[in-house]
mmCIF file of C-alpha atoms in Angstrom:
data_model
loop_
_atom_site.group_PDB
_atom_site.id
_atom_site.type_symbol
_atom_site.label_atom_id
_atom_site.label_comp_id
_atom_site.label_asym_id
_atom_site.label_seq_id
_atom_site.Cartn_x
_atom_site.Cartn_y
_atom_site.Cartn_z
ATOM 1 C CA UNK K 1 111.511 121.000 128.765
ATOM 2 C CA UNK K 2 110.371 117.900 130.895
ATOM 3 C CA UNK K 3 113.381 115.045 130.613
ATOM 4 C CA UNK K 4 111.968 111.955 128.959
ATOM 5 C CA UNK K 5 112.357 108.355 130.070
ATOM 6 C CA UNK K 6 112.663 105.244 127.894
ATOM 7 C CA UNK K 7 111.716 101.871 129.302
ATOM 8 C CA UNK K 8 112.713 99.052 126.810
ATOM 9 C CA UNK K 9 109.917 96.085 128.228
ATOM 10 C CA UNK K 10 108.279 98.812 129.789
ATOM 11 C CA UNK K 11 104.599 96.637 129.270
ATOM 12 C CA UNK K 12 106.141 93.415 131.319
ATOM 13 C CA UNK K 13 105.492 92.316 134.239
ATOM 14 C CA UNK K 14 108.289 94.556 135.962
ATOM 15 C CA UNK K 15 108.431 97.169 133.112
ATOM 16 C CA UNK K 16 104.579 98.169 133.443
ATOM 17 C CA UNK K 17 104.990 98.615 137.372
ATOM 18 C CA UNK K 18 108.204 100.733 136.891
ATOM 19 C CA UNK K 19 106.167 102.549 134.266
ATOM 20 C CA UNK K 20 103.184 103.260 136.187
ATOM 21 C CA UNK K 21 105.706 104.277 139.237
ATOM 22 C CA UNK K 22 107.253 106.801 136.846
ATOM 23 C CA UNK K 23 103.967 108.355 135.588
ATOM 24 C CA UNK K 24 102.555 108.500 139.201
ATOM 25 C CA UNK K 25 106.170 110.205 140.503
ATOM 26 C CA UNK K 26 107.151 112.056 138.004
ATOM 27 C CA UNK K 27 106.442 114.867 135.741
ATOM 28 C CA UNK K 28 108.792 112.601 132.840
ATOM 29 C CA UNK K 29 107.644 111.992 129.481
ATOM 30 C CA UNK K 30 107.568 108.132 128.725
ATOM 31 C CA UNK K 31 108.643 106.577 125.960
ATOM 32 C CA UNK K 32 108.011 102.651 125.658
ATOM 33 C CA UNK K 33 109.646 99.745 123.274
ATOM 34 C CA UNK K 34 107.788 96.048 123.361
ATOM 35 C CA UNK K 35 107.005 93.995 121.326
ATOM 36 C CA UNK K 36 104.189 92.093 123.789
ATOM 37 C CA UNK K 37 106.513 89.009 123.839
ATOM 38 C CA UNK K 38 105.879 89.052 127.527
ATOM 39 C CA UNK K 39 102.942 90.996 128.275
ATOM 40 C CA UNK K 40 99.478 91.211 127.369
ATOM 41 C CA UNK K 41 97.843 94.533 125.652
ATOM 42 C CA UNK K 42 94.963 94.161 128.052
ATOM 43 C CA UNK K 43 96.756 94.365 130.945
ATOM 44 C CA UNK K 44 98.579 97.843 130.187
ATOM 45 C CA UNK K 45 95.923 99.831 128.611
ATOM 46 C CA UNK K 46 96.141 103.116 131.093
ATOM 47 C CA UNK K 47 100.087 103.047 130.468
ATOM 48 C CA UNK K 48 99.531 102.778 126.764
ATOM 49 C CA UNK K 49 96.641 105.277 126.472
ATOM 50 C CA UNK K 50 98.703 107.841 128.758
ATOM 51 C CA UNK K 51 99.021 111.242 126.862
ATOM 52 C CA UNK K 52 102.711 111.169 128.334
ATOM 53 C CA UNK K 53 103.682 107.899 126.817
ATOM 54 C CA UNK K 54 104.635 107.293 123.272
ATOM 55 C CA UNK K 55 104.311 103.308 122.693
ATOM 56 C CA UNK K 56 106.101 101.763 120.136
ATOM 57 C CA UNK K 57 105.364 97.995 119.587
ATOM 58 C CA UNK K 58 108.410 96.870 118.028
ATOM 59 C CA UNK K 59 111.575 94.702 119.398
ATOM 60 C CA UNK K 60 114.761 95.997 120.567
ATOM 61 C CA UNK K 61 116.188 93.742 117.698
ATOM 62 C CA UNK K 62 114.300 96.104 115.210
ATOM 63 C CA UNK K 63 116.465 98.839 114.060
ATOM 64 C CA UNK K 64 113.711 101.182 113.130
ATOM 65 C CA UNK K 65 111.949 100.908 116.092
ATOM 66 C CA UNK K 66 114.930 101.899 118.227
ATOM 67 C CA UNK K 67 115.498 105.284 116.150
ATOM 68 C CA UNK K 68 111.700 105.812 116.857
ATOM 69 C CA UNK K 69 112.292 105.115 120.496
ATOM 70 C CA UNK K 70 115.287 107.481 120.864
ATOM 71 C CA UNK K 71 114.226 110.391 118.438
ATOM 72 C CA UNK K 72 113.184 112.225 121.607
ATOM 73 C CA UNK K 73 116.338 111.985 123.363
ATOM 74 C CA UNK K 74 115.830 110.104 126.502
ATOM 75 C CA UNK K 75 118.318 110.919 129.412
ATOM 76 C CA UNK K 76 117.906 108.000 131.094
ATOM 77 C CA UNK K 77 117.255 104.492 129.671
ATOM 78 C CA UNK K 78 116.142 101.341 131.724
ATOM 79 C CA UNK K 79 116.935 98.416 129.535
ATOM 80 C CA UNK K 80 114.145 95.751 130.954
ATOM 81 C CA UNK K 81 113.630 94.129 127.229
ATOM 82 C CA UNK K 82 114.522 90.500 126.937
ATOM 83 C CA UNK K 83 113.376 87.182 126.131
ATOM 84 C CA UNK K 84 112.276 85.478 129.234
ATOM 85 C CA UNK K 85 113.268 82.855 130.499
ATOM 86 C CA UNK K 86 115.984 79.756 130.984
ATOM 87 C CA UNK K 87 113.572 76.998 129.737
ATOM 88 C CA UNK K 88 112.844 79.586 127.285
ATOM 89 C CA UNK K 89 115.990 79.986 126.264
ATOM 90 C CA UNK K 90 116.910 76.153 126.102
ATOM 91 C CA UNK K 91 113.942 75.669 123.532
ATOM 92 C CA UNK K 92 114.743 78.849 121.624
ATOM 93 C CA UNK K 93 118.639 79.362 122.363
ATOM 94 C CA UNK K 94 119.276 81.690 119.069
ATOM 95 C CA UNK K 95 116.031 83.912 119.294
ATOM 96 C CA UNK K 96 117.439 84.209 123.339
ATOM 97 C CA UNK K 97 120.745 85.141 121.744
ATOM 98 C CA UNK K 98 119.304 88.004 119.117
ATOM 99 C CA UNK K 99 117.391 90.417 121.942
ATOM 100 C CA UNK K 100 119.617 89.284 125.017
ATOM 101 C CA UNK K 101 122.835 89.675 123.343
ATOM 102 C CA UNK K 102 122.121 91.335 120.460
ATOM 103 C CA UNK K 103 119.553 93.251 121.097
ATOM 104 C CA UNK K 104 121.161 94.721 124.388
ATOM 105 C CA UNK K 105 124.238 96.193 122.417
ATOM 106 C CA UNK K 106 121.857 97.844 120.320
ATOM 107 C CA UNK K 107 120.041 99.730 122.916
ATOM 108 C CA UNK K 108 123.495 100.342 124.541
ATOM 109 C CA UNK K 109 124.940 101.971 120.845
ATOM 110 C CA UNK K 110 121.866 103.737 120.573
ATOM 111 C CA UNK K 111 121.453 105.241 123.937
ATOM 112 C CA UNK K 112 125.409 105.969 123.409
ATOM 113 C CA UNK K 113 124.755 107.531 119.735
ATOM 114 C CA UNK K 114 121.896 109.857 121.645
ATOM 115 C CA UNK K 115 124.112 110.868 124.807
ATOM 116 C CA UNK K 116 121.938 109.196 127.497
ATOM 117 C CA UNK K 117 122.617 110.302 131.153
ATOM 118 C CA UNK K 118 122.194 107.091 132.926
ATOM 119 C CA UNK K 119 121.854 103.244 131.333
ATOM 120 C CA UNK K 120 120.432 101.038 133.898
ATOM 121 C CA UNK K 121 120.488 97.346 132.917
ATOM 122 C CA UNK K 122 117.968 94.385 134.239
ATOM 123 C CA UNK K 123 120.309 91.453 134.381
ATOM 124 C CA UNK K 124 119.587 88.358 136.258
ATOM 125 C CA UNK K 125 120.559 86.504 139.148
ATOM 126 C CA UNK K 126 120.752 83.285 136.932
ATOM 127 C CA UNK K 127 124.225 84.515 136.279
ATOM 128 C CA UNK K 128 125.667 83.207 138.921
ATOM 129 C CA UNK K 129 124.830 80.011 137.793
ATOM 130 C CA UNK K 130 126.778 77.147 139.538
ATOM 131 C CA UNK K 131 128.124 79.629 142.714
ATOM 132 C CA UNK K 132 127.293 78.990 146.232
ATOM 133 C CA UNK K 133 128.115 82.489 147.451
ATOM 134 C CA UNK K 134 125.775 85.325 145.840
ATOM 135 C CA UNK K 135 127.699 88.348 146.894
ATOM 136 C CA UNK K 136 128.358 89.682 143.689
ATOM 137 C CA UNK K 137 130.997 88.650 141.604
ATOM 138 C CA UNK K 138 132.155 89.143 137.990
ATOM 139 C CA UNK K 139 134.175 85.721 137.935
ATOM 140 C CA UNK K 140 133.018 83.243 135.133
ATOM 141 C CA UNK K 141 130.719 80.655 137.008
ATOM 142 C CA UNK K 142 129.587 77.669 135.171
ATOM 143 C CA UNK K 143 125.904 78.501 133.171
ATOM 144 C CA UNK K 144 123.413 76.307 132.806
ATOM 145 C CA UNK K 145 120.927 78.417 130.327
ATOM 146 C CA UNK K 146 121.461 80.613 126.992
ATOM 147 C CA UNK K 147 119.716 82.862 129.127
ATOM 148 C CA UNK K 148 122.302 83.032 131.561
ATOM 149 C CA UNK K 149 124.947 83.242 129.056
ATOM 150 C CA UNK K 150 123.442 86.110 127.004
ATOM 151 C CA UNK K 151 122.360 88.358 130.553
ATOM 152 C CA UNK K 152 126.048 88.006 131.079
ATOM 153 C CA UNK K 153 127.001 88.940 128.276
ATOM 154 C CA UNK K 154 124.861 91.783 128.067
ATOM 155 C CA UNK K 155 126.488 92.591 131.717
ATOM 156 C CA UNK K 156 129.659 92.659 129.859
ATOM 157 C CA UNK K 157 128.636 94.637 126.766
ATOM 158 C CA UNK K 158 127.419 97.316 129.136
ATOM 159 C CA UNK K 159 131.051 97.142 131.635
ATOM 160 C CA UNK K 160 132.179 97.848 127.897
ATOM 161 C CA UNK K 161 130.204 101.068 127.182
ATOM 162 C CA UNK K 162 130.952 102.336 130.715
ATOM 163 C CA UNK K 163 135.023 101.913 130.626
ATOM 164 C CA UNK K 164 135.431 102.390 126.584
ATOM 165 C CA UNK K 165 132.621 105.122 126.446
ATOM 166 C CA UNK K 166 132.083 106.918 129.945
ATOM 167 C CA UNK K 167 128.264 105.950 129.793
ATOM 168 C CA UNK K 168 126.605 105.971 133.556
ATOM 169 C CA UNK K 169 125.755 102.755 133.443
ATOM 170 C CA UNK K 170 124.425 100.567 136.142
ATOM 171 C CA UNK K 171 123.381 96.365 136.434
ATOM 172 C CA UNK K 172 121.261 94.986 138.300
ATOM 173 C CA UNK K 173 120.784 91.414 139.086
ATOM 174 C CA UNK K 174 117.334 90.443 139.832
ATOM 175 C CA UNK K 175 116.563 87.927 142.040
ATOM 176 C CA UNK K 176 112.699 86.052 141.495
ATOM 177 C CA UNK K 177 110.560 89.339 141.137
ATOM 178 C CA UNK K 178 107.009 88.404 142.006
ATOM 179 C CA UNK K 179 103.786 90.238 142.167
ATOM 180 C CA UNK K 180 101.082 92.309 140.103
ATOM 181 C CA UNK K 181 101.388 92.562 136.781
ATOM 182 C CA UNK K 182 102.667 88.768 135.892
ATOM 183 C CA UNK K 183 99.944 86.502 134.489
ATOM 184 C CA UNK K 184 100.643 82.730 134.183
ATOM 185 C CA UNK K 185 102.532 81.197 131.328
ATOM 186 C CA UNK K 186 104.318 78.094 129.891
ATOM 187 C CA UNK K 187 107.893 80.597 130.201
ATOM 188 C CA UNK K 188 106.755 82.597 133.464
ATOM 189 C CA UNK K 189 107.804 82.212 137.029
ATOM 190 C CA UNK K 190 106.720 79.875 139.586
ATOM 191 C CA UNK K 191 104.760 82.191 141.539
ATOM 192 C CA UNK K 192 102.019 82.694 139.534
ATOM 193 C CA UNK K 193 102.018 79.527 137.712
ATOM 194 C CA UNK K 194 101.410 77.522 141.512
ATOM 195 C CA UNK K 195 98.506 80.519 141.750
ATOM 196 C CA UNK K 196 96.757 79.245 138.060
ATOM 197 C CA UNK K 197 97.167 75.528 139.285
ATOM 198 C CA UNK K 198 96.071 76.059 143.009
ATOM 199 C CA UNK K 199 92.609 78.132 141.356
ATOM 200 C CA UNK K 200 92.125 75.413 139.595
ATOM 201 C CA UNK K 201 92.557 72.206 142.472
ATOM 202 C CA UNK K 202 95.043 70.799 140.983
ATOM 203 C CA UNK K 203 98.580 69.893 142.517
ATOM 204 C CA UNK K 204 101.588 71.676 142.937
ATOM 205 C CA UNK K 205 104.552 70.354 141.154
ATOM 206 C CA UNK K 206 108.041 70.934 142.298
ATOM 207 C CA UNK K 207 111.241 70.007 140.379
ATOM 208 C CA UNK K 208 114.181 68.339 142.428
ATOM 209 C CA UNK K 209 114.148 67.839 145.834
ATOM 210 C CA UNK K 210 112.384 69.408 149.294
ATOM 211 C CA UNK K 211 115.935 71.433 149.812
ATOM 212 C CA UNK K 212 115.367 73.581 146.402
ATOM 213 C CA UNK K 213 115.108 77.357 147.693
ATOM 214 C CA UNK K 214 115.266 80.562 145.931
ATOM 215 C CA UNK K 215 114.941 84.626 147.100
ATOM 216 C CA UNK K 216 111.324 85.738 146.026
ATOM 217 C CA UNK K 217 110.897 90.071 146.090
ATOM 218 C CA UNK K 218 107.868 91.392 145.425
ATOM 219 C CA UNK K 219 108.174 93.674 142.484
ATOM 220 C CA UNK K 220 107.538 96.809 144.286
ATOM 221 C CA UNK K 221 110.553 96.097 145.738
ATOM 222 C CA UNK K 222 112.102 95.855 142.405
ATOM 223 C CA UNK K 223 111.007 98.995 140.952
ATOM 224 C CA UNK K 224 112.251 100.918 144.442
ATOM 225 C CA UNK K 225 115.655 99.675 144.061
ATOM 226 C CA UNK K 226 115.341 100.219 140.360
ATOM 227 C CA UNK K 227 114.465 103.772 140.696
ATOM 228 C CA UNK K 228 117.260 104.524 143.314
ATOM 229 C CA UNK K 229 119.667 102.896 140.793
ATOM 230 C CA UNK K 230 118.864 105.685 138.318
ATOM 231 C CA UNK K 231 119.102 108.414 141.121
ATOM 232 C CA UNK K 232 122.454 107.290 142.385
ATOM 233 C CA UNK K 233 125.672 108.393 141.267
ATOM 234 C CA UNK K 234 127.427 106.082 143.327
ATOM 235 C CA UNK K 235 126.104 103.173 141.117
ATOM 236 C CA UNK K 236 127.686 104.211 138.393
ATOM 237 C CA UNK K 237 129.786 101.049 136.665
ATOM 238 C CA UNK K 238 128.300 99.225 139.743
ATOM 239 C CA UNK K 239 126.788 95.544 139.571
ATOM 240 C CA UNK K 240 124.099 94.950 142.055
ATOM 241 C CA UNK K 241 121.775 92.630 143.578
ATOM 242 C CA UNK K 242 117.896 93.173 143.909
ATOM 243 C CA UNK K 243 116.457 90.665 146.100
ATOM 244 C CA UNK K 244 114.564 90.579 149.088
ATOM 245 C CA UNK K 245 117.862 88.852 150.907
ATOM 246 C CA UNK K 246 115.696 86.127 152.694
ATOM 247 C CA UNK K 247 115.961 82.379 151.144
ATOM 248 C CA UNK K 248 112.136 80.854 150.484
ATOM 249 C CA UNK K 249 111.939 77.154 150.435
ATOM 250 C CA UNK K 250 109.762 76.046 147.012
ATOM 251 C CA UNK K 251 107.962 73.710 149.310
ATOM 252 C CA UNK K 252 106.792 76.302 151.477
ATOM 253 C CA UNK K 253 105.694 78.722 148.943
ATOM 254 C CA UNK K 254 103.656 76.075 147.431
ATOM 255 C CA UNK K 255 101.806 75.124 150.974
ATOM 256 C CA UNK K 256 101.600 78.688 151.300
ATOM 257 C CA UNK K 257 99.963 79.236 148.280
ATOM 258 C CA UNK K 258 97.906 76.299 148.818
ATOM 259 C CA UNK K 259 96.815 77.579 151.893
ATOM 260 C CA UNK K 260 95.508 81.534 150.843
ATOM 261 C CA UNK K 261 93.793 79.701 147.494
ATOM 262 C CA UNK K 262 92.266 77.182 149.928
ATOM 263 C CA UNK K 263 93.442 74.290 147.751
ATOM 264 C CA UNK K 264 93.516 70.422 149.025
ATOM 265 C CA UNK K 265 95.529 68.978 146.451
ATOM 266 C CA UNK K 266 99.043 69.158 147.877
ATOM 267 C CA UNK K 267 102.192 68.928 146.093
ATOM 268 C CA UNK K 268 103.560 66.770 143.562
ATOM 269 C CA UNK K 269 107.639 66.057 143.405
ATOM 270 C CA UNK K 270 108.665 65.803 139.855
ATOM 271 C CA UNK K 271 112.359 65.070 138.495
ATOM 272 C CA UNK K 272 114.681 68.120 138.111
ATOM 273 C CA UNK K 273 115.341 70.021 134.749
ATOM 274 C CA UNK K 274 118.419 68.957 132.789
ATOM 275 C CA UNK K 275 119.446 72.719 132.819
ATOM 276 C CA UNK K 276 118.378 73.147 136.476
ATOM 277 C CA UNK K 277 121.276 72.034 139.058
ATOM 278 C CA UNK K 278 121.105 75.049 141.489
ATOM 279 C CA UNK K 279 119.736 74.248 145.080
ATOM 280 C CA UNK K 280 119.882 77.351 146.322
ATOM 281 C CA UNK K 281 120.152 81.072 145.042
ATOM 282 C CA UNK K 282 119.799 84.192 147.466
ATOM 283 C CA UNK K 283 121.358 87.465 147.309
ATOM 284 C CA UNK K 284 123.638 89.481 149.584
ATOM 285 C CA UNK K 285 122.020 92.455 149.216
ATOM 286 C CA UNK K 286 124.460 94.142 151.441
ATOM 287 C CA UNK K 287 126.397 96.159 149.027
ATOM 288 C CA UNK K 288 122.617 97.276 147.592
ATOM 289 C CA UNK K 289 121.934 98.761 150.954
ATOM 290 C CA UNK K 290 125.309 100.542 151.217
ATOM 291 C CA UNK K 291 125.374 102.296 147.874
ATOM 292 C CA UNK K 292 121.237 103.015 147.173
ATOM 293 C CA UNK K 293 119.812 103.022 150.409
ATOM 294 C CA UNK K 294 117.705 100.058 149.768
ATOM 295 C CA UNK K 295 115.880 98.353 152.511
ATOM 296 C CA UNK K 296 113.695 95.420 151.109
ATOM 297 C CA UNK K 297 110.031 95.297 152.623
ATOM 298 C CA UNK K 298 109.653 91.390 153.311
ATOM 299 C CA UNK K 299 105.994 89.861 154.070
ATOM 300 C CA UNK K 300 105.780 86.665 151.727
ATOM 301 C CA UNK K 301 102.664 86.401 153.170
ATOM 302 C CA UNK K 302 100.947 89.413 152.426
ATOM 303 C CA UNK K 303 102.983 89.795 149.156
ATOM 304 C CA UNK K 304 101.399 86.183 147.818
ATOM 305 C CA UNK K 305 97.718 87.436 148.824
ATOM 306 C CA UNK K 306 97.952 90.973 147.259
ATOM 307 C CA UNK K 307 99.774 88.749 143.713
ATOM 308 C CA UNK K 308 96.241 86.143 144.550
ATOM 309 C CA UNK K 309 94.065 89.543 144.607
ATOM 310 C CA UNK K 310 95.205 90.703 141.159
ATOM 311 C CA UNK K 311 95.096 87.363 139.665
ATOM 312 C CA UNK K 312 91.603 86.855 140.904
ATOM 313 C CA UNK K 313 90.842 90.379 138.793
ATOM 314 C CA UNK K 314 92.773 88.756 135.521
ATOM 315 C CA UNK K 315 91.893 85.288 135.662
ATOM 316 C CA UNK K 316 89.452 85.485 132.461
ATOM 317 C CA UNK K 317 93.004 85.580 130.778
ATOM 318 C CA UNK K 318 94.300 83.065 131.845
ATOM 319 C CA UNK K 319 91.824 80.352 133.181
ATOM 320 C CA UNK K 320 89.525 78.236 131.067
ATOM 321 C CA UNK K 321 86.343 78.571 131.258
ATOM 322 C CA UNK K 322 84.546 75.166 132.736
#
């Protein structure tokens, strides 16, 4: 009997590539919970239409949907649901706190309920809100998003199913995943938001000062370390950090973006967030490397122009028409 896989967000930008990556590797059958929140249908039509995936559009709030997902008795469950992102959050702080918090514990009583093997958990690196050292650490730092809060909390909740309950569980705290698969959006990440606005001439706005940097990995990166979490057993009750290791100005991803779209407009400097007081984020990936064997590929360069090539493909989604 083939093992099956669930992938809670399995259609987002980082679930669809970790689903694909599955399919492609493995003889496992799939089983997907979304709810769309952060994806769009047309984007994730071959993982959808796969005769080894059962989709389930629902949310990991919904506890129907759950029993659907785990009637098949996954052995291994990558928790990737969640509602993205801080500014998110700060406009919608109790809908962040029902599938972050909430929602997580569900998926971690459930997978507990159905004896799952191995629990990996997509946390964030915003949870190390006001630190300057990004080695990881379970101390309480000061957070600046409900976002934050809840991914810590869900941290927690899953520390909590490991000690109480034995469950294999492994977090991992990604830093600024980039790449294929992430179209533009009022709550999406910088990367392909400066793409939408360089297609289209217009300026690139950055928020704070010239100093503001930030560790970008491109999301195959993301799914590699992802999939050697699952592998591992040394990761068990482990927290990690999945970044690329290498600190990005925003300034100079925005004149290199500017540069491979061929846009003149420059940059614009705009005030910093009320929520957004962090200068500079990048991880020590060097525990990472010890227990998974991970070894980031880094080429911003070529990373940015294969994101530009997809976008190009998708911009009828996203860019209106003249």
């Amino acid at each position: 009997m083939k093992p099956t896989i669930l992938i809670t967000g399995g259609t987002g930008a980082i679930g669809s590539a970790l689903s694909r990556q599955i399919l492609s590797e493995t003889e496992s059958d799939l089983v997907i919970l979304d709810d769309y929140s952060s994806s769009n249908p047309a984007l994730v039509q071959d993982i959808v239409g796969s005769g080894r995936v059962q989709f389930i559009e629902g949310s990991v709030t919904d506890d129907v949907a759950l029993l659907k997902a785990f009637a098949k008795k996954p052995g291994t469950v990558f928790h990737l649901a969640a509602n993205f992102a801080n500014q998110n959050s700060v406009d919608h702080p109790i809908r962040d706190t029902e599938v972050n918090s909430i929602g997580t514990i569900k998926v971690l009583e459930q997978s507990r309920l159905s004896g799952v093997e191995k629990f990996v958990f997509a946390s964030s690196s915003c949870v190390y809100g006001n630190a300057t050292s990004f080695a990881v650490d379970t101390r309480d730092f000061h957070l600046d998003t409900p976002y934050a809060v809840n991914k810590l909390h869900g941290e927690y909740l899953a520390h909590f199913y490991h000690d109480y309950h034995d469950m294999n569980v492994t977090v991992l705290r990604y830093f600024n995943s980039f790449g294929p698969g992430e179209l533009p959006g009022q709550y999406r990440n910088v990367v392909p938001n400066f793409f939408a606005l360089a297609m289209q001439g217009k300026p690139l706005p950055i928020t704070g000062n010239a100093n503001i940097a930030r560790d970008f990995n491109y999301v195959e990166n993301t799914i590699r370390a992802t999939l050697l979490a699952a592998e591992s057993q040394e990761s068990k009750g482990r927290i990690l950090n999945i970044g690329s290791g290498q600190e990005t100005k925003i300034v100079d991803l925005a004149s290199m973006i500017n540069d491979i779209t061929g846009n003149t407009a420059g940059i614009v400097m705009h005030e910093a967030r009320s929520w957004d007081t962090i200068e500079r984020r990048c991880a020590d990936i060097s525990e990472t490397e010890k227990v998974l064997g991970y070894t980031p590929i880094i080429d911003l360069r070529k990373q940015l122009e294969s994101t530009y090539e997809w976008l190009q493909r998708y911009q009828i989604l996203f860019l209106k028409s003249a």
